[in-house]
mmCIF file of C-alpha atoms in Angstrom:
data_model
loop_
_atom_site.group_PDB
_atom_site.id
_atom_site.type_symbol
_atom_site.label_atom_id
_atom_site.label_comp_id
_atom_site.label_asym_id
_atom_site.label_seq_id
_atom_site.Cartn_x
_atom_site.Cartn_y
_atom_site.Cartn_z
ATOM 1 C CA MET A 1 -53.796 205.389 16.115
ATOM 2 C CA LYS A 2 -50.200 206.095 17.097
ATOM 3 C CA ARG A 3 -48.566 203.666 14.721
ATOM 4 C CA ARG A 4 -45.976 205.903 13.050
ATOM 5 C CA GLU A 5 -43.135 203.897 14.621
ATOM 6 C CA LEU A 6 -44.384 200.720 12.923
ATOM 7 C CA ILE A 7 -44.336 202.158 9.425
ATOM 8 C CA LYS A 8 -41.132 204.224 9.476
ATOM 9 C CA GLY A 9 -39.008 201.282 8.387
ATOM 10 C CA MET A 10 -41.114 200.195 5.423
ATOM 11 C CA VAL A 11 -39.700 199.778 1.964
ATOM 12 C CA LEU A 12 -40.853 202.497 -0.426
ATOM 13 C CA LEU A 13 -41.916 201.255 -3.814
ATOM 14 C CA PRO A 14 -42.470 203.452 -6.869
ATOM 15 C CA ILE A 15 -45.967 203.553 -8.281
ATOM 16 C CA ALA A 16 -46.449 203.311 -12.004
ATOM 17 C CA LYS A 17 -49.680 202.238 -13.631
ATOM 18 C CA ASN A 18 -48.006 199.703 -15.871
ATOM 19 C CA LEU A 19 -46.103 198.225 -12.923
ATOM 20 C CA PHE A 20 -49.194 196.319 -11.766
ATOM 21 C CA GLY A 21 -50.861 195.954 -15.144
ATOM 22 C CA ILE A 22 -53.646 198.381 -14.187
ATOM 23 C CA GLU A 23 -55.626 200.073 -16.909
ATOM 24 C CA SER A 24 -55.431 203.827 -16.952
ATOM 25 C CA ALA A 25 -58.380 205.745 -15.572
ATOM 26 C CA SER A 26 -59.273 207.025 -19.017
ATOM 27 C CA SER A 27 -59.802 203.466 -20.294
ATOM 28 C CA SER A 28 -61.789 202.266 -17.292
ATOM 29 C CA THR A 29 -65.550 202.007 -17.592
ATOM 30 C CA LEU A 30 -65.980 202.579 -13.859
ATOM 31 C CA LEU A 31 -63.593 205.344 -12.861
ATOM 32 C CA GLU A 32 -64.915 208.831 -13.505
ATOM 33 C CA GLU A 33 -63.234 212.197 -13.754
ATOM 34 C CA GLY A 34 -62.717 213.623 -10.291
ATOM 35 C CA SER A 35 -63.077 210.266 -8.531
ATOM 36 C CA HIS A 36 -59.331 209.939 -8.040
ATOM 37 C CA THR A 37 -56.322 212.163 -7.684
ATOM 38 C CA SER A 38 -53.517 212.424 -10.193
ATOM 39 C CA LEU A 39 -50.163 210.807 -9.446
ATOM 40 C CA SER A 40 -46.850 212.473 -10.115
ATOM 41 C CA SER A 41 -43.731 210.458 -10.814
ATOM 42 C CA SER A 42 -42.336 211.549 -7.448
ATOM 43 C CA GLU A 43 -45.068 209.842 -5.405
ATOM 44 C CA PHE A 44 -44.359 206.553 -3.664
ATOM 45 C CA LEU A 45 -46.383 203.828 -2.006
ATOM 46 C CA ARG A 46 -46.848 204.034 1.749
ATOM 47 C CA GLU A 47 -48.379 201.205 3.710
ATOM 48 C CA PRO A 48 -51.729 201.941 5.375
ATOM 49 C CA ALA A 49 -51.505 202.938 9.020
ATOM 50 C CA PHE A 50 -54.042 200.250 9.953
ATOM 51 C CA VAL A 51 -55.365 197.197 8.076
ATOM 52 C CA MET A 52 -58.557 195.383 9.081
ATOM 53 C CA ASP A 53 -60.481 192.728 7.176
ATOM 54 C CA GLY A 54 -64.251 192.376 7.559
ATOM 55 C CA HIS A 55 -64.565 188.598 7.108
ATOM 56 C CA VAL A 56 -61.959 185.869 7.663
ATOM 57 C CA HIS A 57 -63.133 182.266 8.134
ATOM 58 C CA VAL A 58 -61.588 180.473 11.099
ATOM 59 C CA MET A 59 -62.212 177.504 13.385
ATOM 60 C CA SER A 60 -63.964 175.120 10.957
ATOM 61 C CA ARG A 61 -60.665 173.438 10.086
ATOM 62 C CA GLN A 62 -59.305 173.771 13.584
ATOM 63 C CA LEU A 63 -62.385 172.015 14.998
ATOM 64 C CA LEU A 64 -62.693 169.162 12.531
ATOM 65 C CA GLU A 65 -59.055 168.632 11.539
ATOM 66 C CA GLY A 66 -57.456 169.276 14.930
ATOM 67 C CA LEU A 67 -55.297 172.119 13.618
ATOM 68 C CA ASP A 68 -53.759 175.109 15.359
ATOM 69 C CA ILE A 69 -54.241 178.456 13.633
ATOM 70 C CA GLY A 70 -50.730 179.370 14.762
ATOM 71 C CA GLN A 71 -49.297 176.702 12.463
ATOM 72 C CA SER A 72 -48.333 177.282 8.820
ATOM 73 C CA TYR A 73 -50.628 175.284 6.539
ATOM 74 C CA SER A 74 -49.703 173.987 3.100
ATOM 75 C CA ASP A 75 -53.221 174.602 1.800
ATOM 76 C CA GLY A 76 -56.177 176.904 2.389
ATOM 77 C CA LEU A 77 -55.816 180.673 2.562
ATOM 78 C CA VAL A 78 -55.509 181.490 6.264
ATOM 79 C CA ASP A 79 -53.250 180.895 9.246
ATOM 80 C CA LEU A 80 -51.604 183.329 11.654
ATOM 81 C CA PRO A 81 -48.195 183.291 9.913
ATOM 82 C CA ARG A 82 -49.807 184.244 6.597
ATOM 83 C CA LEU A 83 -52.059 186.865 8.203
ATOM 84 C CA LYS A 84 -48.981 188.375 9.833
ATOM 85 C CA LYS A 85 -47.092 188.345 6.539
ATOM 86 C CA GLY A 86 -50.084 190.093 4.962
ATOM 87 C CA LYS A 87 -49.665 192.859 7.577
ATOM 88 C CA ILE A 88 -53.253 192.551 8.788
ATOM 89 C CA ASN A 89 -53.690 194.340 12.112
ATOM 90 C CA ALA A 90 -57.214 193.196 12.933
ATOM 91 C CA MET A 91 -60.040 191.142 11.490
ATOM 92 C CA PHE A 92 -63.645 190.147 11.969
ATOM 93 C CA PHE A 93 -62.762 186.645 13.241
ATOM 94 C CA SER A 94 -65.672 184.788 11.666
ATOM 95 C CA VAL A 95 -66.916 181.670 13.443
ATOM 96 C CA TYR A 96 -69.173 179.829 11.019
ATOM 97 C CA THR A 97 -71.809 177.120 11.211
ATOM 98 C CA PRO A 98 -72.703 175.855 7.703
ATOM 99 C CA GLU A 99 -75.952 174.370 6.405
ATOM 100 C CA PRO A 100 -75.338 170.664 7.201
ATOM 101 C CA TYR A 101 -75.954 171.512 10.870
ATOM 102 C CA TYR A 102 -79.319 173.197 10.285
ATOM 103 C CA SER A 103 -81.680 170.310 9.505
ATOM 104 C CA GLY A 104 -80.860 168.445 12.718
ATOM 105 C CA HIS A 105 -80.898 171.639 14.796
ATOM 106 C CA PHE A 106 -77.231 171.246 15.672
ATOM 107 C CA GLU A 107 -76.292 174.820 14.870
ATOM 108 C CA VAL A 108 -76.378 176.207 18.404
ATOM 109 C CA LYS A 109 -74.219 173.328 19.650
ATOM 110 C CA ASN A 110 -71.702 173.863 16.863
ATOM 111 C CA THR A 111 -71.737 177.630 17.410
ATOM 112 C CA PHE A 112 -70.709 177.189 21.035
ATOM 113 C CA ARG A 113 -68.035 174.693 19.976
ATOM 114 C CA VAL A 114 -66.432 177.079 17.490
ATOM 115 C CA VAL A 115 -66.707 180.108 19.790
ATOM 116 C CA GLU A 116 -65.041 178.198 22.631
ATOM 117 C CA LEU A 117 -62.361 176.894 20.266
ATOM 118 C CA ALA A 118 -61.762 180.398 18.928
ATOM 119 C CA LEU A 119 -61.190 181.696 22.455
ATOM 120 C CA ASP A 120 -58.904 178.757 23.199
ATOM 121 C CA GLN A 121 -56.872 179.231 20.008
ATOM 122 C CA ILE A 122 -56.545 182.975 20.566
ATOM 123 C CA GLN A 123 -55.273 182.320 24.104
ATOM 124 C CA LYS A 124 -52.924 179.607 22.861
ATOM 125 C CA ASN A 125 -51.429 182.055 20.355
ATOM 126 C CA HIS A 126 -51.516 185.098 22.641
ATOM 127 C CA SER A 127 -48.029 186.156 21.568
ATOM 128 C CA THR A 128 -49.460 186.884 18.098
ATOM 129 C CA ILE A 129 -53.174 187.609 18.509
ATOM 130 C CA GLU A 130 -55.595 188.756 21.210
ATOM 131 C CA LEU A 131 -59.375 189.069 21.537
ATOM 132 C CA ALA A 132 -60.721 192.622 21.235
ATOM 133 C CA LEU A 133 -64.126 193.689 22.512
ATOM 134 C CA ASN A 134 -64.072 197.269 21.207
ATOM 135 C CA ALA A 135 -62.099 199.707 19.060
ATOM 136 C CA SER A 136 -59.916 200.955 21.886
ATOM 137 C CA GLN A 137 -58.816 197.405 22.647
ATOM 138 C CA ILE A 138 -58.019 196.844 18.966
ATOM 139 C CA GLU A 139 -55.744 199.877 19.061
ATOM 140 C CA GLU A 140 -54.124 198.844 22.335
ATOM 141 C CA ILE A 141 -53.455 195.303 21.068
ATOM 142 C CA ASN A 142 -51.932 196.683 17.872
ATOM 143 C CA SER A 143 -49.720 199.054 19.859
ATOM 144 C CA ARG A 144 -48.069 195.944 21.335
ATOM 145 C CA GLY A 145 -47.395 194.549 17.875
ATOM 146 C CA LYS A 146 -50.177 191.941 17.909
ATOM 147 C CA MET A 147 -53.212 191.221 15.752
ATOM 148 C CA ALA A 148 -56.694 191.800 17.140
ATOM 149 C CA ALA A 149 -59.549 189.313 16.733
ATOM 150 C CA PHE A 150 -63.080 190.758 16.733
ATOM 151 C CA LEU A 151 -65.474 187.789 16.996
ATOM 152 C CA ASP A 152 -68.281 187.624 14.414
ATOM 153 C CA LEU A 153 -70.848 184.814 14.104
ATOM 154 C CA GLU A 154 -71.854 183.783 10.592
ATOM 155 C CA GLY A 155 -75.253 182.155 10.807
ATOM 156 C CA SER A 156 -77.962 182.278 13.454
ATOM 157 C CA PHE A 157 -80.531 179.837 12.048
ATOM 158 C CA ASP A 158 -81.268 177.539 14.975
ATOM 159 C CA MET A 159 -80.985 180.311 17.584
ATOM 160 C CA GLU A 160 -84.547 181.260 16.613
ATOM 161 C CA GLY A 161 -83.996 184.773 17.917
ATOM 162 C CA ASP A 162 -83.439 183.598 21.495
ATOM 163 C CA LEU A 163 -82.180 186.649 23.393
ATOM 164 C CA TYR A 164 -80.768 184.472 26.179
ATOM 165 C CA LEU A 165 -78.461 182.736 23.703
ATOM 166 C CA LEU A 166 -77.486 186.104 22.244
ATOM 167 C CA ARG A 167 -76.579 187.436 25.696
ATOM 168 C CA VAL A 168 -74.550 184.321 26.555
ATOM 169 C CA LEU A 169 -72.560 184.678 23.343
ATOM 170 C CA TYR A 170 -71.993 188.324 24.186
ATOM 171 C CA ARG A 171 -70.626 187.331 27.611
ATOM 172 C CA LEU A 172 -68.253 184.927 25.853
ATOM 173 C CA GLY A 173 -66.839 187.768 23.757
ATOM 174 C CA LEU A 174 -68.972 187.787 20.594
ATOM 175 C CA ARG A 175 -69.299 191.387 19.421
ATOM 176 C CA SER A 176 -70.758 190.947 15.928
ATOM 177 C CA MET A 177 -73.463 188.661 14.551
ATOM 178 C CA GLN A 178 -74.741 188.044 11.058
ATOM 179 C CA LEU A 179 -78.532 188.133 11.233
ATOM 180 C CA THR A 180 -79.170 185.606 8.475
ATOM 181 C CA ALA A 181 -78.229 181.950 8.607
ATOM 182 C CA HIS A 182 -75.869 182.096 5.629
ATOM 183 C CA ASN A 183 -78.119 181.904 2.539
ATOM 184 C CA LYS A 184 -81.135 180.419 4.293
ATOM 185 C CA THR A 185 -84.072 182.453 5.622
ATOM 186 C CA ASN A 186 -84.561 181.970 9.352
ATOM 187 C CA SER A 187 -87.339 182.801 11.797
ATOM 188 C CA PHE A 188 -86.808 186.553 11.733
ATOM 189 C CA ILE A 189 -85.019 187.728 8.548
ATOM 190 C CA ASP A 190 -85.090 186.910 4.829
ATOM 191 C CA ALA A 191 -81.818 185.759 3.292
ATOM 192 C CA CYS A 192 -80.695 186.910 -0.144
ATOM 193 C CA ASN A 193 -81.197 183.483 -1.748
ATOM 194 C CA GLY A 194 -83.756 182.095 0.668
ATOM 195 C CA GLU A 195 -87.527 182.075 0.847
ATOM 196 C CA VAL A 196 -89.266 185.424 1.191
ATOM 197 C CA LEU A 197 -91.142 184.840 4.446
ATOM 198 C CA TRP A 198 -91.052 188.228 6.147
ATOM 199 C CA ASN A 199 -90.654 190.750 3.331
ATOM 200 C CA GLY A 200 -87.446 191.772 5.089
ATOM 201 C CA ILE A 201 -87.465 191.406 8.870
ATOM 202 C CA ASN A 202 -90.338 190.654 11.253
ATOM 203 C CA GLN A 203 -91.017 191.868 14.784
ATOM 204 C CA LYS A 204 -88.681 189.251 16.259
ATOM 205 C CA GLY A 205 -85.935 190.602 14.007
ATOM 206 C CA ARG A 206 -86.604 194.127 15.240
ATOM 207 C CA THR A 207 -86.378 192.906 18.842
ATOM 208 C CA ILE A 208 -83.021 191.251 18.135
ATOM 209 C CA ILE A 209 -81.696 194.436 16.547
ATOM 210 C CA GLU A 210 -82.873 196.438 19.564
ATOM 211 C CA GLU A 211 -81.106 194.024 21.937
ATOM 212 C CA MET A 212 -77.879 194.123 19.902
ATOM 213 C CA ASN A 213 -78.032 197.920 19.997
ATOM 214 C CA LYS A 214 -78.343 197.801 23.805
ATOM 215 C CA LEU A 215 -75.459 195.351 24.152
ATOM 216 C CA GLY A 216 -73.223 197.233 21.748
ATOM 217 C CA MET A 217 -72.935 194.462 19.149
ATOM 218 C CA VAL A 218 -72.265 195.041 15.470
ATOM 219 C CA ILE A 219 -75.275 194.073 13.334
ATOM 220 C CA ASN A 220 -74.001 192.197 10.290
ATOM 221 C CA VAL A 221 -76.424 192.261 7.332
ATOM 222 C CA ALA A 222 -74.312 190.248 4.861
ATOM 223 C CA HIS A 223 -76.308 187.511 3.072
ATOM 224 C CA ALA A 224 -79.607 189.299 3.821
ATOM 225 C CA SER A 225 -82.187 190.227 1.192
ATOM 226 C CA SER A 226 -82.199 193.783 -0.105
ATOM 227 C CA ASP A 227 -85.413 194.617 1.773
ATOM 228 C CA ALA A 228 -83.998 193.108 4.971
ATOM 229 C CA ILE A 229 -80.790 195.148 4.701
ATOM 230 C CA ILE A 230 -82.719 198.377 4.203
ATOM 231 C CA GLN A 231 -85.072 197.639 7.101
ATOM 232 C CA ALA A 232 -82.268 196.576 9.464
ATOM 233 C CA ALA A 233 -80.273 199.723 8.685
ATOM 234 C CA THR A 234 -83.381 201.833 9.251
ATOM 235 C CA VAL A 235 -84.422 200.157 12.519
ATOM 236 C CA SER A 236 -80.969 200.050 14.084
ATOM 237 C CA LYS A 237 -79.856 203.004 16.176
ATOM 238 C CA HIS A 238 -76.248 202.156 15.374
ATOM 239 C CA PRO A 239 -74.448 201.782 12.028
ATOM 240 C CA VAL A 240 -74.692 198.313 10.490
ATOM 241 C CA ALA A 241 -72.043 196.282 8.683
ATOM 242 C CA TYR A 242 -72.316 194.462 5.368
ATOM 243 C CA THR A 243 -69.086 192.596 6.014
ATOM 244 C CA HIS A 244 -68.467 190.746 2.745
ATOM 245 C CA GLY A 245 -70.046 190.881 -0.690
ATOM 246 C CA GLY A 246 -70.086 192.869 -3.906
ATOM 247 C CA PHE A 247 -72.253 195.410 -5.702
ATOM 248 C CA ARG A 248 -75.132 194.424 -7.979
ATOM 249 C CA GLY A 249 -74.115 197.328 -10.174
ATOM 250 C CA ILE A 250 -70.986 195.305 -11.030
ATOM 251 C CA VAL A 251 -72.322 191.723 -10.987
ATOM 252 C CA ASP A 252 -76.099 191.417 -10.763
ATOM 253 C CA ILE A 253 -76.693 188.548 -8.340
ATOM 254 C CA LYS A 254 -78.909 188.502 -5.247
ATOM 255 C CA ARG A 255 -75.959 187.840 -2.957
ATOM 256 C CA ASN A 256 -74.496 191.253 -3.890
ATOM 257 C CA ILE A 257 -75.830 194.445 -2.344
ATOM 258 C CA SER A 258 -78.183 196.648 -4.352
ATOM 259 C CA ASP A 259 -77.451 200.344 -4.791
ATOM 260 C CA GLU A 260 -80.557 201.170 -2.747
ATOM 261 C CA ALA A 261 -79.499 198.933 0.147
ATOM 262 C CA ALA A 262 -75.916 200.250 0.009
ATOM 263 C CA LYS A 263 -77.192 203.810 0.318
ATOM 264 C CA ALA A 264 -79.376 202.804 3.275
ATOM 265 C CA VAL A 265 -76.360 201.268 5.048
ATOM 266 C CA ALA A 266 -74.242 204.360 4.384
ATOM 267 C CA ALA A 267 -76.996 206.774 5.456
ATOM 268 C CA LYS A 268 -76.752 205.382 9.010
ATOM 269 C CA GLY A 269 -72.949 205.504 9.025
ATOM 270 C CA GLY A 270 -72.517 201.844 8.102
ATOM 271 C CA VAL A 271 -69.749 200.137 6.123
ATOM 272 C CA ILE A 272 -69.810 197.816 3.107
ATOM 273 C CA GLY A 273 -66.981 195.267 2.951
ATOM 274 C CA LEU A 274 -65.962 193.951 -0.465
ATOM 275 C CA GLN A 275 -65.331 190.246 -0.828
ATOM 276 C CA PHE A 276 -62.309 189.226 -2.948
ATOM 277 C CA GLY A 277 -64.010 186.609 -5.147
ATOM 278 C CA ASN A 278 -64.098 186.629 -8.949
ATOM 279 C CA TYR A 279 -67.751 185.569 -9.056
ATOM 280 C CA PHE A 280 -68.918 188.584 -7.052
ATOM 281 C CA ASN A 281 -66.710 191.218 -8.644
ATOM 282 C CA GLY A 282 -65.434 190.067 -12.033
ATOM 283 C CA PRO A 283 -68.005 190.585 -14.830
ATOM 284 C CA LYS A 284 -65.816 188.753 -17.374
ATOM 285 C CA TYR A 285 -65.579 185.693 -15.157
ATOM 286 C CA PHE A 286 -69.252 185.847 -14.188
ATOM 287 C CA ASN A 287 -70.371 186.020 -17.835
ATOM 288 C CA TRP A 288 -67.990 183.218 -18.824
ATOM 289 C CA GLU A 289 -69.139 180.987 -15.979
ATOM 290 C CA ASN A 290 -72.796 181.546 -16.841
ATOM 291 C CA SER A 291 -72.264 180.990 -20.558
ATOM 292 C CA LYS A 292 -71.272 177.359 -19.954
ATOM 293 C CA PRO A 293 -73.740 174.636 -20.968
ATOM 294 C CA SER A 294 -75.841 173.532 -18.016
ATOM 295 C CA SER A 295 -74.125 170.139 -18.081
ATOM 296 C CA GLU A 296 -70.825 171.822 -17.170
ATOM 297 C CA LYS A 297 -72.179 173.859 -14.277
ATOM 298 C CA PRO A 298 -71.856 172.529 -10.713
ATOM 299 C CA LYS A 299 -75.052 170.990 -9.426
ATOM 300 C CA LEU A 300 -76.541 172.497 -6.291
ATOM 301 C CA GLU A 301 -77.150 169.745 -3.763
ATOM 302 C CA LEU A 302 -79.922 170.027 -1.206
ATOM 303 C CA GLU A 303 -78.694 169.481 2.328
ATOM 304 C CA LYS A 304 -79.828 166.086 3.543
ATOM 305 C CA PRO A 305 -80.912 165.707 7.181
ATOM 306 C CA PHE A 306 -78.299 164.312 9.548
ATOM 307 C CA LEU A 307 -79.277 162.290 12.596
ATOM 308 C CA SER A 308 -76.307 163.327 14.701
ATOM 309 C CA ILE A 309 -73.848 166.192 14.902
ATOM 310 C CA GLU A 310 -71.078 163.659 14.225
ATOM 311 C CA ASP A 311 -72.666 162.835 10.862
ATOM 312 C CA ALA A 312 -72.884 166.538 10.053
ATOM 313 C CA ASP A 313 -69.225 166.925 11.063
ATOM 314 C CA LYS A 314 -68.220 164.206 8.604
ATOM 315 C CA GLU A 315 -70.086 165.946 5.791
ATOM 316 C CA VAL A 316 -68.529 169.335 6.545
ATOM 317 C CA ALA A 317 -65.059 167.799 6.868
ATOM 318 C CA LYS A 318 -65.277 166.501 3.279
ATOM 319 C CA ARG A 319 -65.350 170.097 2.012
ATOM 320 C CA LEU A 320 -62.442 171.473 4.028
ATOM 321 C CA PRO A 321 -60.601 173.636 3.429
ATOM 322 C CA TYR A 322 -63.205 175.958 1.923
ATOM 323 C CA VAL A 323 -61.278 176.990 -1.179
ATOM 324 C CA PHE A 324 -62.083 177.393 -4.872
ATOM 325 C CA ARG A 325 -61.189 174.158 -6.690
ATOM 326 C CA GLY A 326 -61.916 175.099 -10.286
ATOM 327 C CA VAL A 327 -59.723 176.440 -13.069
ATOM 328 C CA ILE A 328 -60.238 179.918 -14.530
ATOM 329 C CA PRO A 329 -58.691 180.790 -17.909
ATOM 330 C CA ASP A 330 -56.379 183.753 -17.444
ATOM 331 C CA GLU A 331 -58.417 186.001 -19.718
ATOM 332 C CA TYR A 332 -61.448 185.630 -17.453
ATOM 333 C CA ARG A 333 -59.782 185.819 -14.057
ATOM 334 C CA MET A 334 -59.904 189.309 -12.591
ATOM 335 C CA GLY A 335 -56.915 191.088 -11.141
ATOM 336 C CA THR A 336 -56.717 193.380 -8.153
ATOM 337 C CA ASP A 337 -57.106 196.251 -10.630
ATOM 338 C CA GLN A 338 -60.711 195.135 -11.201
ATOM 339 C CA LEU A 339 -61.295 194.838 -7.466
ATOM 340 C CA ALA A 340 -59.971 198.384 -7.092
ATOM 341 C CA ARG A 341 -62.528 199.511 -9.680
ATOM 342 C CA VAL A 342 -65.277 197.870 -7.617
ATOM 343 C CA VAL A 343 -64.042 199.812 -4.585
ATOM 344 C CA ASP A 344 -64.238 202.959 -6.690
ATOM 345 C CA TYR A 345 -67.775 202.127 -7.795
ATOM 346 C CA GLY A 346 -68.763 201.880 -4.139
ATOM 347 C CA ILE A 347 -67.049 205.106 -3.165
ATOM 348 C CA ARG A 348 -68.764 207.007 -5.970
ATOM 349 C CA LEU A 349 -72.056 205.474 -4.832
ATOM 350 C CA VAL A 350 -71.895 205.990 -1.051
ATOM 351 C CA GLY A 351 -68.678 207.863 -0.228
ATOM 352 C CA GLU A 352 -65.196 206.958 0.989
ATOM 353 C CA ASP A 353 -66.272 206.611 4.628
ATOM 354 C CA HIS A 354 -68.499 203.617 3.884
ATOM 355 C CA VAL A 355 -66.435 201.168 1.798
ATOM 356 C CA ALA A 356 -63.913 198.655 3.179
ATOM 357 C CA LEU A 357 -62.642 195.131 2.546
ATOM 358 C CA GLY A 358 -64.038 191.769 3.694
ATOM 359 C CA SER A 359 -61.960 189.152 1.897
ATOM 360 C CA ASP A 360 -63.869 185.959 2.796
ATOM 361 C CA PHE A 361 -60.555 184.075 3.003
ATOM 362 C CA ASP A 362 -61.192 180.324 3.393
ATOM 363 C CA GLY A 363 -64.780 180.940 2.320
ATOM 364 C CA GLY A 364 -64.463 179.123 -1.003
ATOM 365 C CA ILE A 365 -63.598 182.143 -3.145
ATOM 366 C CA ALA A 366 -61.490 182.402 -6.307
ATOM 367 C CA LEU A 367 -58.962 185.139 -5.533
ATOM 368 C CA PRO A 368 -57.648 187.788 -7.951
ATOM 369 C CA LYS A 369 -54.630 186.869 -10.092
ATOM 370 C CA GLU A 370 -52.123 188.586 -7.844
ATOM 371 C CA MET A 371 -53.250 186.831 -4.651
ATOM 372 C CA LYS A 372 -52.712 183.251 -3.532
ATOM 373 C CA ASP A 373 -53.678 183.649 0.147
ATOM 374 C CA ALA A 374 -53.805 186.087 3.078
ATOM 375 C CA SER A 375 -50.092 186.849 2.812
ATOM 376 C CA ASP A 376 -50.801 188.812 -0.385
ATOM 377 C CA TYR A 377 -53.050 191.400 1.270
ATOM 378 C CA PRO A 378 -50.631 194.250 0.399
ATOM 379 C CA GLU A 379 -51.596 193.775 -3.258
ATOM 380 C CA MET A 380 -54.856 195.562 -2.449
ATOM 381 C CA TYR A 381 -53.318 198.820 -1.343
ATOM 382 C CA LYS A 382 -50.921 198.682 -4.281
ATOM 383 C CA ALA A 383 -53.969 198.443 -6.561
ATOM 384 C CA LEU A 384 -55.774 201.312 -4.826
ATOM 385 C CA LYS A 385 -52.691 203.500 -5.050
ATOM 386 C CA ALA A 386 -52.289 202.592 -8.717
ATOM 387 C CA ILE A 387 -55.709 204.040 -9.571
ATOM 388 C CA GLY A 388 -54.678 207.285 -7.947
ATOM 389 C CA TYR A 389 -56.198 207.123 -4.482
ATOM 390 C CA SER A 390 -54.787 209.420 -1.812
ATOM 391 C CA GLN A 391 -53.160 207.918 1.271
ATOM 392 C CA SER A 392 -56.054 209.188 3.380
ATOM 393 C CA ARG A 393 -58.623 207.372 1.243
ATOM 394 C CA ILE A 394 -56.559 204.184 1.163
ATOM 395 C CA ASN A 395 -56.277 204.244 4.959
ATOM 396 C CA LYS A 396 -60.064 204.416 5.266
ATOM 397 C CA VAL A 397 -60.727 201.561 2.843
ATOM 398 C CA MET A 398 -57.970 199.338 4.241
ATOM 399 C CA GLY A 399 -59.197 199.503 7.813
ATOM 400 C CA LEU A 400 -60.076 202.822 9.398
ATOM 401 C CA ASN A 401 -63.702 202.650 8.255
ATOM 402 C CA TRP A 402 -64.149 199.354 10.132
ATOM 403 C CA LEU A 403 -62.471 200.812 13.211
ATOM 404 C CA ARG A 404 -64.740 203.847 13.155
ATOM 405 C CA LEU A 405 -67.874 201.675 12.889
ATOM 406 C CA ILE A 406 -66.756 199.395 15.722
ATOM 407 C CA ARG A 407 -65.981 202.405 17.914
ATOM 408 C CA SER A 408 -69.418 203.851 17.242
ATOM 409 C CA VAL A 409 -71.223 200.600 18.092
ATOM 410 C CA THR A 410 -69.139 199.296 20.999
ATOM 411 C CA GLU A 411 -68.159 202.594 22.641
ATOM 412 C CA GLY A 412 -70.866 205.000 21.514
ATOM 413 C CA LYS A 413 -68.321 207.421 20.080
#
C-alpha cells in the first residue's frame, strides 16, 4: 500500500527492553535463538504501514441498546473513536448471534438484523468508516484516511447450511463467515466444545465450503474442532482464516488451535489470528484460574429455550457489554510481552506469513495489563518490536497477512 505519507509524521520512540517490562530473549521459555533479530541502541520504533484486526465485536450493543458506534462509550472496549485512536486501518467487522437465539430458531432473523444494522451504521459514519468487499477496496478506503469494515458472521447455527441464505448474505456485503455456531456443533461442522457429530465436517459442510470458494468468501474456522479445521483447510481451494484464538501449545484448551491444525491452515496459505485474552494466552492466569476450588468457579448455565425473539433479546441485553468482569491479581495477569511470546510461538510453528491478530474486543476477554480497550492497540507493535522483530515481520503480523489472505480469496491474486 502507498501509505508512506500517513506515517512520515509519527513520533519516534526509543526501544529498550526494560522500557516495556519485557523479559529478555535469553530468559524467555518460548523465544529461541535465531527467531528474532538483535536490536542496536540506534533503532527506533516505527508504526506498521497497515493495521488490521481479525475479530472485533460490533452491533450487539447497537441493536439492543440503541447506540451509535460513532459515539464514544464510557464502557466496553470498542467504538469508532477508540478504534481510530488505536490506529486500526481495517477489521473483520464481526456481526454475532449468541446462543440464546438458537433454541427458538431465531438466529437467522437476528443475523439479518445485525447485518442490516451494520450496513446502516457504516453508512451513518461514512466519514470515518466504509464497507470493503475485497483487499483493493480496503486499500482504497485507507488511502482516503478512513477505516475499512470487512463483514464477518460469527455463528451459522440455524442457517442449516442453506445456500440461498448464504448467497443473500453475500449480496448484502458479507465476505467472511464462521462455519461453526460459536461453541455449538451445527448441522455440518463440529465445534471445539460441542458434540462430535460429524468427526469434523460432513458432506453439507463440504458443499458450503465449495460455494464460499465460488463466491469468494473467507472461510472462518475459529471455534471449530481440530479435525474440522484440518478438513476445512484441506477441502477449501482458498486459504482459510482462524480469526481469533490461541495455541494449545501455550494453553491446552479445546478452544485453542492445535499444532497440527495450525500447520494445516498454514499449508494452504491461511492465517491464524491471536485473541488478546488472558485465558487463552496466559499460562499463569490459566493455572491460577483452574486451581480455584470448584465453589469459586463460575457456573456454566445451559441456555433455556425462549418463546420469542424479544425474550432472547432481553436475556442477551443483560450481558452487555461483553466484557470481563472479574479481578485478576497482578502477578497472574499477562502483559503484552507474553502475547508477543505467543506470536513468536506461532511464527516458529508455521512461519511469519501465517500469524496475525484477532483481538476479540467486546467479546468478554480479559485484556493484557497494558491495554484497557481498542485505543491501546499500539501496545502490540511496541511489544513485538521489544522482542526484536524486524519492521517487515511486524508489518505482516499487524495486518499485511490478513490483507494478503483477503486478496487471495476475494480477488484470486
